[in-house]
Amino acid sequence: MKLIAAGAILMLAAPALAAPKGAAAQDANADGKVTLVEFQAGRGGQMMTKLDADKDGKLSRAEFSAMRKPKADAPAPAAAKTGKGADRMWSRVDADNDGLLSRGEMDGFLANRFKRMDADNDGALTMAELKTGAGKAKVGI
């Protein structure tokens, strides 16, 4: 459970993804690459399942922010940075500004994420691209 939360935080806060086990699990057809559809289904489904506490199919700001709360033992500067990052992130993902994050908005965010991680622009993420996503993204979101 902690691995899923950590993966979600890394995915939204930095260009990194979860450990290789999670990345390999996204490869639904086991061809060694993750397509955009597989990426959105895997990551989006995982995040919505994990974070949608009231199971209404959308994430509220509170549900979204719960994922980004710093650990109790995090230093104060890290906690302050997380709060500001959550505000910026929310403004990026809540495309229609209705205060809720729908699956469509999540998929749009993940499409941008996918594009950043696709280093060779071939329309698919290799396991290497998934593993080395941290600090290697082509452009910012």
mmCIF file of C-alpha atoms in Angstrom, residues 46-109:
data_model
loop_
_atom_site.group_PDB
_atom_site.id
_atom_site.type_symbol
_atom_site.label_atom_id
_atom_site.label_comp_id
_atom_site.label_asym_id
_atom_site.label_seq_id
_atom_site.Cartn_x
_atom_site.Cartn_y
_atom_site.Cartn_z
ATOM 1 C CA GLN A 46 -4.431 2.831 -9.724
ATOM 2 C CA MET A 47 -4.618 6.452 -8.635
ATOM 3 C CA MET A 48 -8.402 6.681 -8.806
ATOM 4 C CA THR A 49 -8.803 3.424 -6.883
ATOM 5 C CA LYS A 50 -6.317 4.493 -4.238
ATOM 6 C CA LEU A 51 -7.354 8.117 -3.796
ATOM 7 C CA ASP A 52 -11.116 8.229 -4.453
ATOM 8 C CA ALA A 53 -12.147 7.772 -0.821
ATOM 9 C CA ASP A 54 -15.870 8.330 -1.412
ATOM 10 C CA LYS A 55 -15.847 6.223 -4.614
ATOM 11 C CA ASP A 56 -17.746 8.814 -6.655
ATOM 12 C CA GLY A 57 -15.448 8.462 -9.673
ATOM 13 C CA LYS A 58 -13.823 11.863 -9.133
ATOM 14 C CA LEU A 59 -11.117 13.201 -6.867
ATOM 15 C CA SER A 60 -11.895 16.171 -4.670
ATOM 16 C CA ARG A 61 -9.174 18.596 -3.744
ATOM 17 C CA ALA A 62 -9.010 16.982 -0.280
ATOM 18 C CA GLU A 63 -8.643 13.477 -1.744
ATOM 19 C CA PHE A 64 -5.942 14.689 -4.116
ATOM 20 C CA SER A 65 -4.105 16.605 -1.390
ATOM 21 C CA ALA A 66 -4.127 13.604 0.949
ATOM 22 C CA MET A 67 -1.744 11.891 -1.470
ATOM 23 C CA ARG A 68 0.678 14.794 -1.289
ATOM 24 C CA LYS A 69 0.854 15.233 2.479
ATOM 25 C CA PRO A 70 4.436 15.055 3.761
ATOM 26 C CA LYS A 71 5.472 12.280 6.090
ATOM 27 C CA ALA A 72 5.319 13.091 9.788
ATOM 28 C CA ASP A 73 9.109 12.961 10.021
ATOM 29 C CA ALA A 74 9.692 15.221 6.994
ATOM 30 C CA PRO A 75 11.615 18.443 7.670
ATOM 31 C CA ALA A 76 9.568 21.652 7.752
ATOM 32 C CA PRO A 77 10.865 22.980 4.385
ATOM 33 C CA ALA A 78 9.743 19.771 2.678
ATOM 34 C CA ALA A 79 6.277 20.168 4.177
ATOM 35 C CA ALA A 80 5.997 23.774 2.947
ATOM 36 C CA LYS A 81 7.185 22.833 -0.531
ATOM 37 C CA THR A 82 4.623 20.024 -0.728
ATOM 38 C CA GLY A 83 1.774 22.440 -0.036
ATOM 39 C CA LYS A 84 2.826 24.839 -2.785
ATOM 40 C CA GLY A 85 3.410 21.960 -5.167
ATOM 41 C CA ALA A 86 -0.078 20.628 -4.509
ATOM 42 C CA ASP A 87 -1.598 24.005 -5.423
ATOM 43 C CA ARG A 88 0.341 24.155 -8.688
ATOM 44 C CA MET A 89 -0.418 20.545 -9.494
ATOM 45 C CA TRP A 90 -4.134 20.962 -8.836
ATOM 46 C CA SER A 91 -4.325 23.960 -11.162
ATOM 47 C CA ARG A 92 -2.717 21.836 -13.886
ATOM 48 C CA VAL A 93 -4.899 18.778 -13.567
ATOM 49 C CA ASP A 94 -8.311 20.351 -12.850
ATOM 50 C CA ALA A 95 -8.707 21.446 -16.474
ATOM 51 C CA ASP A 96 -12.336 22.551 -16.199
ATOM 52 C CA ASN A 97 -11.804 24.284 -12.828
ATOM 53 C CA ASP A 98 -14.832 22.590 -11.268
ATOM 54 C CA GLY A 99 -12.963 21.600 -8.108
ATOM 55 C CA LEU A 100 -13.039 17.904 -8.998
ATOM 56 C CA LEU A 101 -10.624 15.734 -10.925
ATOM 57 C CA SER A 102 -12.430 13.417 -13.329
ATOM 58 C CA ARG A 103 -10.943 10.344 -14.951
ATOM 59 C CA GLY A 104 -10.801 12.291 -18.231
ATOM 60 C CA GLU A 105 -8.756 15.027 -16.594
ATOM 61 C CA MET A 106 -6.503 12.384 -15.029
ATOM 62 C CA ASP A 107 -6.027 10.787 -18.460
ATOM 63 C CA GLY A 108 -5.140 14.187 -19.941
ATOM 64 C CA PHE A 109 -2.544 14.738 -17.237
#
